[in-house]
Coordinates of C-alpha atoms in Angstrom, one line a residue:
X1 CA 0.0 0.0 0.0
X2 CA 3.1 2.2 0.0
X3 CA 2.4 4.5 -2.9
X4 CA 4.9 7.1 -1.7
X5 CA 8.0 4.9 -1.9
X6 CA 7.5 4.4 -5.6
X7 CA 7.9 8.1 -6.2
X8 CA 11.1 8.4 -4.0
X9 CA 13.3 9.0 -7.1
X10 CA 10.8 11.0 -9.1
X11 CA 10.5 14.8 -9.1
X12 CA 9.1 16.2 -5.9
X13 CA 5.9 17.4 -7.7
X14 CA 5.0 13.8 -8.5
X15 CA 5.3 12.5 -4.9
X16 CA 2.3 11.9 -2.7
X17 CA 1.8 13.7 0.6
X18 CA 3.3 11.9 3.6
X19 CA 1.0 10.3 6.1
X20 CA 0.3 12.1 9.4
X21 CA 2.7 11.5 12.3
X22 CA 6.4 11.2 12.6
X23 CA 8.2 7.9 12.1
X24 CA 11.6 7.5 13.7
X25 CA 14.2 5.0 12.5
X26 CA 13.8 1.5 14.0
X27 CA 15.4 1.5 17.4
X28 CA 16.7 -1.4 19.4
X29 CA 15.5 -1.1 23.0
X30 CA 16.0 -2.9 26.3
X31 CA 14.6 -1.9 29.7
X32 CA 15.9 -2.9 33.1
X33 CA 14.7 -2.4 36.6
X34 CA 17.3 -1.1 39.1
X35 CA 17.4 -0.4 42.8
X36 CA 17.9 3.2 43.8
X37 CA 21.5 2.7 45.1
X38 CA 23.0 1.7 41.7
X39 CA 25.2 4.3 40.0
X40 CA 25.5 4.0 36.2
X41 CA 29.0 3.5 34.9
X42 CA 30.9 5.6 32.2
X43 CA 29.4 4.4 29.0
X44 CA 30.9 6.2 26.0
X45 CA 33.7 3.7 25.5
X46 CA 31.3 0.8 25.1
X47 CA 29.6 2.0 21.9
X48 CA 31.7 1.8 18.7
X49 CA 32.0 5.2 17.1
X50 CA 30.9 7.1 20.3
X51 CA 33.4 9.8 21.3
X52 CA 31.3 11.9 23.7
X53 CA 29.0 11.3 26.6
X54 CA 26.5 14.1 27.3
X55 CA 24.5 14.0 30.5
X56 CA 21.3 16.0 30.7
X57 CA 20.0 17.7 33.9
X58 CA 17.2 15.7 35.5
X59 CA 13.7 16.7 34.4
X60 CA 10.4 15.8 35.9
X61 CA 7.3 15.4 33.8
X62 CA 3.7 14.0 34.1
X63 CA 2.2 11.4 31.8
X64 CA -1.0 9.5 31.3
X65 CA -0.9 5.9 30.0
X66 CA -3.8 4.9 27.8
X67 CA -5.0 1.3 27.3
X68 CA -8.1 -0.8 27.4
X69 CA -9.4 -2.1 30.8
X70 CA -7.8 -5.5 30.1
X71 CA -4.5 -3.9 28.8
X72 CA -4.7 -5.1 25.2
X73 CA -2.0 -2.6 24.0
X74 CA 0.4 -3.7 26.7
X75 CA -0.1 -7.4 25.8
X76 CA 1.0 -6.6 22.2
X77 CA 4.1 -4.7 23.5
X78 CA 2.5 -1.4 22.4
X79 CA 2.3 1.7 24.5
X80 CA 0.2 4.9 24.2
X81 CA 1.2 7.7 26.5
X82 CA 0.8 11.5 26.6
X83 CA 3.3 13.7 28.3
X84 CA 1.5 16.6 29.7
X85 CA 4.3 19.1 30.3
X86 CA 7.9 20.0 29.4
X87 CA 9.5 20.6 26.0
X88 CA 8.5 17.1 24.8
X89 CA 4.9 17.4 25.7
X90 CA 2.7 15.4 23.3
X91 CA 1.3 12.0 22.4
X92 CA 3.6 9.1 21.7
X93 CA 2.5 5.7 20.3
X94 CA 5.1 3.0 20.3
X95 CA 4.4 -0.1 18.2
X96 CA 6.6 -3.2 17.8
X97 CA 7.5 -3.6 14.2
X98 CA 8.0 -7.4 14.6
X99 CA 4.6 -7.9 16.1
X100 CA 6.0 -9.0 19.5
X101 CA 6.8 -7.3 22.8
X102 CA 8.8 -4.2 22.2
X103 CA 10.8 -4.4 25.4
X104 CA 13.1 -7.3 24.5
X105 CA 15.1 -5.8 21.6
X106 CA 12.6 -5.7 18.8
X107 CA 12.5 -2.7 16.4
X108 CA 10.1 0.0 17.4
X109 CA 7.8 2.1 15.3
X110 CA 7.2 5.4 17.1
X111 CA 4.4 7.8 16.1
X112 CA 4.2 11.2 17.8
X113 CA 1.3 13.6 17.8
X114 CA 1.3 17.2 19.2
X115 CA -0.6 18.1 22.3
X116 CA -2.8 21.0 21.4
X117 CA -3.8 23.8 23.7
X118 CA -6.5 22.7 26.1
X119 CA -5.9 19.0 25.6
X120 CA -6.1 17.4 29.0
X121 CA -4.8 14.1 27.7
X122 CA -8.0 12.2 28.7
X123 CA -8.9 11.3 25.1
X124 CA -6.4 9.9 22.6
X125 CA -6.3 11.4 19.1
X126 CA -8.5 9.6 16.6
X127 CA -5.7 9.0 14.2
X128 CA -3.6 7.2 16.8
X129 CA -6.5 5.1 17.9
X130 CA -7.1 4.2 14.2
X131 CA -3.6 2.7 14.0
X132 CA -4.3 0.3 16.9
X133 CA -7.8 -0.8 15.9
X134 CA -6.7 -4.4 15.4
X135 CA -5.1 -4.5 18.8
X136 CA -7.9 -3.0 20.8
X137 CA -10.9 -3.7 18.6
X138 CA -14.2 -2.9 20.3
X139 CA -12.7 -2.0 23.7
X140 CA -12.6 1.6 24.9
X141 CA -9.1 3.1 25.2
X142 CA -8.8 5.4 28.3
X143 CA -6.3 6.5 30.9
X144 CA -5.2 3.5 33.1
X145 CA -2.4 5.2 34.9
X146 CA -1.0 8.6 35.9
X147 CA 2.8 8.7 36.0
X148 CA 5.2 11.2 37.5
X149 CA 8.7 10.6 36.1
X150 CA 12.1 12.1 37.0
X151 CA 14.5 11.3 34.2
X152 CA 18.2 11.6 33.9
X153 CA 19.5 10.9 30.4
X154 CA 22.9 10.1 28.9
X155 CA 23.5 10.6 25.2
X156 CA 26.4 8.9 23.4
X157 CA 27.4 10.9 20.3
X158 CA 29.6 10.3 17.3
X159 CA 32.3 12.8 16.1
X160 CA 29.6 14.7 14.2
X161 CA 27.4 15.1 17.3
X162 CA 24.8 12.5 16.1
X163 CA 23.3 10.3 18.7
X164 CA 24.3 6.6 18.5
X165 CA 22.7 5.4 21.7
X166 CA 21.0 6.8 24.9
X167 CA 20.4 5.6 28.4
X168 CA 17.3 7.1 30.1
X169 CA 17.3 6.6 33.9
X170 CA 13.7 7.0 35.1
X171 CA 12.4 7.2 38.7
X172 CA 8.6 6.6 38.2
X173 CA 5.7 7.0 40.6
X174 CA 2.5 5.7 39.1
X175 CA -1.1 5.9 40.2
X176 CA -2.7 2.8 38.6
X177 CA -6.4 2.1 38.5
X178 CA -7.4 -0.7 40.8
X179 CA -3.7 -1.1 41.9
X180 CA -2.9 2.1 43.8
X181 CA 0.6 3.7 43.9
X182 CA 3.6 1.9 42.4
X183 CA 7.2 3.1 42.4
X184 CA 10.0 1.9 40.2
X185 CA 13.3 2.8 38.8
X186 CA 13.6 1.8 35.2
X187 CA 16.6 2.2 32.8
X188 CA 15.7 2.3 29.1
X189 CA 18.7 1.7 26.8
X190 CA 18.2 2.5 23.1
X191 CA 20.4 2.5 20.0
X192 CA 19.6 3.5 16.4
X193 CA 21.2 2.6 13.1
X194 CA 21.8 -0.6 11.2
X195 CA 20.3 -3.5 13.3
X196 CA 23.6 -5.4 13.9
X197 CA 25.3 -2.2 15.2
X198 CA 22.3 -1.2 17.3
X199 CA 22.0 -4.7 18.8
X200 CA 25.7 -4.7 19.6
X201 CA 25.6 -1.3 21.2
X202 CA 22.5 -2.2 23.4
X203 CA 24.0 -5.5 24.4
X204 CA 27.2 -3.9 25.6
X205 CA 25.4 -1.2 27.5
X206 CA 23.1 -3.7 29.2
X207 CA 26.1 -5.8 30.2
X208 CA 27.9 -2.8 31.7
X209 CA 24.8 -1.8 33.7
X210 CA 24.4 -5.4 34.9
X211 CA 28.0 -5.5 35.9
X212 CA 27.5 -2.8 38.5
X213 CA 24.0 -3.7 39.5
X214 CA 24.3 -7.4 39.8
X215 CA 22.0 -9.9 38.3
X216 CA 19.3 -7.7 36.7
X217 CA 16.6 -9.1 34.5
X218 CA 14.0 -7.3 32.5
X219 CA 11.0 -6.4 34.7
X220 CA 7.9 -8.5 35.0
X221 CA 5.6 -5.5 35.5
X222 CA 6.0 -1.9 34.3
X223 CA 4.1 0.8 36.1
X224 CA 0.7 1.0 34.6
X225 CA 1.5 -2.0 32.5
X226 CA 0.9 -5.7 32.4
X227 CA 2.9 -8.7 33.8
X228 CA 4.9 -10.4 31.2
X229 CA 3.5 -13.7 32.5
X230 CA 0.0 -12.4 31.6
X231 CA -1.6 -14.2 28.7
X232 CA -1.1 -12.4 25.3
X233 CA -4.2 -11.0 23.6
X234 CA -4.0 -13.9 21.1
X235 CA -2.4 -17.1 22.5
X236 CA -0.8 -19.4 19.9
X237 CA -0.9 -22.9 21.4
X238 CA 2.1 -25.3 21.4
X239 CA 3.0 -26.4 17.9
X240 CA 1.2 -29.7 17.2
X241 CA 3.1 -33.0 16.8
X242 CA 2.5 -36.5 15.6
X243 CA 0.2 -37.4 18.5
X244 CA -2.0 -34.3 18.3
X245 CA -5.6 -34.3 17.5
X246 CA -7.1 -32.7 14.4
X247 CA -8.5 -30.0 16.6
X248 CA -5.1 -29.2 18.0
X249 CA -3.8 -28.6 14.4
X250 CA -6.7 -26.3 13.6
X251 CA -6.4 -24.4 16.8
X252 CA -2.7 -23.8 16.2
X253 CA -3.3 -22.7 12.5
X254 CA -6.1 -20.3 13.4
X255 CA -4.3 -18.6 16.3
X256 CA -1.0 -18.4 14.4
X257 CA -2.5 -16.7 11.4
X258 CA -5.0 -14.5 13.4
X259 CA -2.0 -13.1 15.2
X260 CA -0.3 -12.5 11.9
X261 CA -3.5 -10.9 10.5
X262 CA -3.8 -8.4 13.4
X263 CA -0.1 -7.5 13.3
X264 CA -0.3 -6.9 9.5
X265 CA -3.4 -4.7 10.0
X266 CA -1.3 -2.3 12.0
X267 CA 1.3 -2.3 9.2
X268 CA -1.3 -1.6 6.5
X269 CA -2.6 1.5 8.5
X270 CA 1.0 2.6 8.9
X271 CA 1.6 2.1 5.1
X272 CA 4.5 -0.2 5.8
X273 CA 6.1 -2.0 2.8
X274 CA 4.6 -5.4 2.1
X275 CA 2.0 -5.1 4.8
X276 CA -0.9 -5.4 2.4
X277 CA 0.6 -8.6 1.1
X278 CA 1.1 -10.0 4.6
X279 CA -2.5 -9.2 5.5
X280 CA -3.8 -10.9 2.4
X281 CA -1.6 -13.9 2.9
X282 CA -2.9 -14.3 6.5
X283 CA -6.5 -13.9 5.3
X284 CA -6.0 -16.5 2.5
X285 CA -4.3 -18.9 4.8
X286 CA -7.1 -18.7 7.4
X287 CA -9.7 -19.2 4.7
X288 CA -7.9 -22.2 3.3
X289 CA -7.5 -23.7 6.8
X290 CA -11.2 -23.3 7.5
X291 CA -12.0 -24.8 4.1
X292 CA -9.6 -27.7 4.5
X293 CA -10.7 -28.5 8.1
X294 CA -14.4 -28.2 7.5
X295 CA -15.0 -31.8 8.6
X296 CA -13.7 -31.0 12.1
X297 CA -15.4 -27.6 12.7
X298 CA -18.9 -26.2 12.7
X299 CA -19.7 -25.7 9.0
X300 CA -21.9 -22.6 9.3
X301 CA -19.3 -20.9 11.6
X302 CA -16.4 -21.6 9.3
X303 CA -18.3 -20.5 6.2
X304 CA -19.3 -17.2 7.8
X305 CA -15.8 -16.5 8.9
X306 CA -14.4 -17.4 5.5
X307 CA -16.9 -15.0 3.8
X308 CA -15.9 -12.2 6.2
X309 CA -12.2 -12.8 5.4
X310 CA -13.0 -12.8 1.7
X311 CA -14.6 -9.3 1.9
X312 CA -11.6 -8.0 3.7
X313 CA -9.1 -9.6 1.3
X314 CA -11.1 -8.3 -1.7
X315 CA -11.0 -4.8 -0.4
X316 CA -7.2 -4.9 -0.3
X317 CA -7.0 -6.8 -3.7
X318 CA -6.8 -3.7 -5.9
X319 CA -3.9 -2.3 -3.7
X320 CA -1.9 -5.5 -3.8
X321 CA -2.6 -6.1 -7.5
X322 CA -1.5 -2.6 -8.4
X323 CA 1.6 -2.9 -6.2
X324 CA 2.6 -6.2 -7.9
X325 CA 1.9 -4.8 -11.3
X326 CA 3.9 -1.6 -10.6
X327 CA 6.9 -3.6 -9.3
X328 CA 6.9 -5.9 -12.3
X329 CA 6.7 -3.3 -14.9
X330 CA 9.3 -1.1 -13.2
X331 CA 11.6 -4.1 -13.3
X332 CA 10.9 -5.1 -16.9
X333 CA 11.0 -1.6 -18.3
X334 CA 14.8 -1.7 -17.7
X335 CA 15.1 -4.0 -20.6
X336 CA 14.1 -1.3 -23.0
X337 CA 16.3 1.3 -24.7
X338 CA 16.8 4.5 -22.7
X339 CA 14.4 6.6 -24.7
X340 CA 11.6 4.0 -24.7
X341 CA 12.2 3.5 -20.9
X342 CA 11.6 7.1 -20.1
X343 CA 8.4 7.3 -22.1
X344 CA 7.1 4.0 -20.7
X345 CA 7.9 5.0 -17.1
X346 CA 6.1 8.3 -17.5
X347 CA 3.0 6.6 -18.9
X348 CA 3.1 4.0 -16.2
X349 CA 3.3 6.6 -13.4
X350 CA 0.4 8.6 -14.9
X351 CA -1.7 5.4 -15.1
X352 CA -0.8 3.5 -11.9
X353 CA -0.1 6.2 -9.3
X354 CA -3.7 7.5 -9.2
X355 CA -5.0 3.9 -9.3
X356 CA -2.8 3.0 -6.3
X357 CA -3.9 6.0 -4.3
X358 CA -7.6 5.4 -5.0
X359 CA -7.2 1.7 -4.1
X360 CA -5.6 2.6 -0.8
X361 CA -8.5 5.0 -0.1
X362 CA -11.1 2.3 -0.7
X363 CA -9.1 -0.2 1.3
X364 CA -8.8 2.0 4.3
X365 CA -12.5 2.8 4.1
X366 CA -13.2 -0.9 4.5
X367 CA -10.7 -1.3 7.3
X368 CA -12.5 1.5 9.2
X369 CA -16.0 0.0 8.7
X370 CA -18.2 -1.6 11.4
X371 CA -18.2 -4.8 9.3
X372 CA -14.4 -5.1 9.5
X373 CA -14.4 -4.3 13.2
X374 CA -16.7 -7.2 13.7
X375 CA -14.4 -9.4 11.7
X376 CA -11.5 -8.5 14.1
X377 CA -13.6 -9.4 17.1
X378 CA -14.7 -12.7 15.5
X379 CA -11.1 -13.6 14.6
X380 CA -9.9 -13.2 18.1
X381 CA -12.8 -15.2 19.4
X382 CA -12.0 -17.9 16.8
X383 CA -8.3 -18.0 17.9
X384 CA -9.4 -18.6 21.5
X385 CA -12.5 -20.7 21.1
X386 CA -13.0 -22.2 17.6
X387 CA -16.3 -24.0 17.1
X388 CA -15.2 -27.6 16.6
X389 CA -17.2 -30.8 16.2
X390 CA -16.6 -34.3 17.7
X391 CA -14.3 -35.3 14.8
X392 CA -11.8 -32.7 16.1
X393 CA -10.9 -35.1 19.0
X394 CA -9.7 -37.7 16.5
X395 CA -6.0 -38.2 15.9
X396 CA -4.7 -35.8 13.3
X397 CA -2.9 -38.7 11.6
X398 CA -6.3 -40.4 11.0
X399 CA -8.3 -37.4 9.9
X400 CA -6.0 -34.9 8.1
X401 CA -4.4 -37.0 5.2
X402 CA -7.7 -37.4 3.5
X403 CA -8.3 -33.6 3.6
X404 CA -4.9 -32.9 2.0
X405 CA -5.4 -35.6 -0.6
X406 CA -8.8 -34.1 -1.5
X407 CA -7.2 -30.7 -2.4
X408 CA -4.3 -32.4 -4.2
X409 CA -6.7 -34.6 -6.3
X410 CA -8.7 -31.5 -7.4
X411 CA -5.4 -29.9 -8.5
X412 CA -4.2 -33.0 -10.4
X413 CA -7.5 -33.1 -12.3
X414 CA -7.4 -29.4 -13.2
X415 CA -3.8 -29.7 -14.5
X416 CA -4.6 -32.9 -16.4
X417 CA -7.1 -30.8 -18.3
X418 CA -4.7 -28.0 -18.8
X419 CA -2.0 -30.3 -20.3
X420 CA -4.5 -32.1 -22.5
X421 CA -6.1 -29.0 -23.9
X422 CA -3.1 -26.6 -23.6
X423 CA -5.3 -23.4 -23.7
X424 CA -3.9 -20.0 -24.3
X425 CA -2.1 -18.7 -21.1
X426 CA -4.8 -16.0 -20.9
X427 CA -7.5 -18.7 -20.5
X428 CA -9.3 -18.6 -17.0
X429 CA -8.4 -22.3 -16.6
X430 CA -4.8 -21.3 -15.7
X431 CA -6.1 -19.0 -13.0
X432 CA -8.3 -21.8 -11.7
X433 CA -5.3 -24.1 -11.5
X434 CA -3.4 -21.4 -9.5
X435 CA -6.2 -21.1 -7.0
X436 CA -6.3 -24.9 -6.5
X437 CA -2.6 -25.1 -6.2
X438 CA -2.6 -22.5 -3.4
X439 CA -5.3 -24.3 -1.6
X440 CA -3.4 -27.6 -1.7
X441 CA -0.2 -25.9 -0.6
X442 CA -1.9 -24.1 2.3
X443 CA -3.5 -27.4 3.4
X444 CA -0.1 -29.2 3.3
X445 CA 1.5 -26.4 5.3
X446 CA -1.2 -26.4 7.9
X447 CA -1.0 -30.2 8.5
X448 CA 2.8 -30.5 8.3
X449 CA 3.4 -30.1 12.0
X450 CA 1.5 -33.2 12.7
X451 CA 1.8 -35.2 9.5
X452 CA 5.6 -34.7 9.3
X453 CA 8.1 -34.9 6.4
X454 CA 5.8 -36.0 3.6
X455 CA 3.4 -33.0 4.2
X456 CA 6.4 -30.7 4.4
X457 CA 7.8 -32.1 1.1
X458 CA 4.3 -31.7 -0.4
X459 CA 4.1 -28.0 0.6
X460 CA 7.6 -27.4 -0.8
X461 CA 6.8 -28.9 -4.1
X462 CA 3.5 -27.0 -4.3
X463 CA 5.3 -23.8 -3.4
X464 CA 7.3 -24.0 -6.6
X465 CA 4.1 -24.7 -8.6
X466 CA 2.3 -21.7 -7.2
X467 CA 5.3 -19.5 -7.8
X468 CA 5.2 -20.4 -11.5
X469 CA 1.4 -20.0 -11.8
X470 CA 1.7 -16.7 -9.9
X471 CA 4.3 -15.5 -12.4
X472 CA 2.0 -16.4 -15.3
X473 CA -1.0 -14.7 -13.7
X474 CA 0.9 -11.5 -13.0
X475 CA 2.2 -11.5 -16.5
X476 CA -1.3 -11.9 -17.9
X477 CA -2.5 -9.0 -15.9
X478 CA 0.4 -6.9 -17.1
X479 CA -0.3 -7.6 -20.7
X480 CA -3.9 -6.6 -20.4
X481 CA -3.0 -3.3 -18.8
X482 CA -0.3 -2.6 -21.3
X483 CA -2.6 -3.4 -24.3
X484 CA -5.1 -0.8 -23.0
X485 CA -2.4 1.8 -22.2
X486 CA -0.7 1.3 -25.6
X487 CA -3.9 1.8 -27.5
X488 CA -4.7 5.1 -25.6
X489 CA -1.1 6.5 -25.9
X490 CA 0.4 8.7 -28.6
X491 CA 2.7 7.3 -31.3
X492 CA 6.1 7.3 -29.5
X493 CA 4.7 6.4 -26.1
X494 CA 2.4 3.8 -27.6
X495 CA 5.4 2.3 -29.4
X496 CA 7.4 2.1 -26.1
X497 CA 4.5 0.5 -24.3
X498 CA 4.2 -2.0 -27.2
X499 CA 7.8 -3.0 -26.7
X500 CA 7.2 -3.6 -23.0
X501 CA 4.1 -5.6 -23.9
X502 CA 6.2 -7.9 -26.0
X503 CA 8.5 -8.4 -23.0
X504 CA 5.5 -9.4 -20.8
X505 CA 4.0 -11.7 -23.5
X506 CA 7.3 -13.6 -23.7
X507 CA 7.4 -13.9 -19.9
X508 CA 3.9 -15.3 -19.8
X509 CA 4.8 -17.9 -22.5
X510 CA 8.0 -18.9 -20.6
X511 CA 6.1 -19.4 -17.3
X512 CA 3.4 -21.5 -19.0
X513 CA 6.0 -23.7 -20.7
X514 CA 8.1 -24.1 -17.5
X515 CA 5.0 -25.1 -15.6
X516 CA 4.0 -27.7 -18.1
X517 CA 7.5 -29.1 -18.1
X518 CA 7.8 -29.2 -14.4
X519 CA 4.5 -30.6 -13.5
X520 CA 5.2 -34.3 -14.4
X521 CA 8.1 -34.3 -12.0
X522 CA 5.9 -32.9 -9.2
X523 CA 3.1 -35.3 -9.9
X524 CA 5.6 -38.2 -9.9
X525 CA 7.2 -37.2 -6.6
X526 CA 3.9 -36.7 -4.8
X527 CA 1.9 -39.6 -6.3
X528 CA -1.8 -40.0 -5.7
X529 CA -1.5 -39.7 -1.9
X530 CA 1.2 -37.1 -1.0
X531 CA 0.5 -37.7 2.7
X532 CA -0.8 -40.5 4.9

């Protein structure tokens, strides 16, 4: 959904406006709890490239921490706070980029929002709440703690005066709803830059602090926060094994991909690269699992959830399809002569940039709808309590092979027809084979934890098949777009687009030929029953 990144090397007039909020570079962060009697050591020598250690005077400021009553943000490692006074007064939303807790070294996405005159901090800005919709869903976000913090900071600078790392020593007094007053000393160690360098810097600083403080571990509870032992918002069960039931396998698959879906939703709203793709993959995988495992779950429940997921995935389809098309054509246009390349790129930008921005607008409209909010609620409920039938208690090894074989058989029959009739690559039969191949692959992937090596090998073989069919499909879409664009363009531009069309036609033919040549080997390796 990242339309802006495509215009990064174009003239400024062609670039889209940036999204609201300020994004800082990913930061590696660790937090430790210390006793009041620990003195921090000299730190500058520990960070490669640091030549100066600057210590700020202590400052005291007030904050409100916002969350749901059951602390859903904290369970995701996210944090929404407003600083009410001082030079840094304002709202700060911290999101873990990796989708896990942000206190253990994962990269952080920080969004800041100004505190306007008269803002008491009691109600979070709507645009920040929108970003965490998937994490909080229907629950109200409100202040859950009032914090008074006295902070002493140490900044480690390079020769140019740029900050490489920082250590913030906070003495916190928090008034927490239903818990009373809590006091704590927390040291937050951060480093920016390339991940390996930042990780190294943070590790060295943590080791130095621990050397003077003794055995210090990351805290179990942060003031106003949630115990790390508390169940996450979406619990992914233990990975199933050979002796698991069919229900165990489905529970694992649903929870795993619901968690991925919710994390990807945040990325889509932040316009993160590849987030739309990740959200659609999670939706497709969930739909496939619910379809494959229909015999072990309530059919009406599974069908309704699949239908809801289809609506969400379709709403994002135009964004993802345009992203893929743009990437492909920007890659292949490099094969043209310089003059043709310039003309073709200008025409593609004029055609696809408005399409991408409109697709993003429509997608976000769906993501902000009541219908989609209900899907998020239903997905979390499904992850915790899927509606299963008695067959779910049967051994996975007895139930699941037949389900995988069913999808594999449908794919075999579809490809047999393809190889017999050899239709034009633009024929819908190729797209149908692609859909069946993805279903068979997702089914094999979902059952691999319990069915073992044969299911994993099946998934790997089908992954290569779906890649080829995906390449063919993307090429067909590209040729259709280029045909229309070439007809509408003037002479020189139409000629350049025609040359690019020839490149895409050739790529489609290659993908179809390679698939037909590869398929007999795949069919031979997997046989009639690839699992069981």
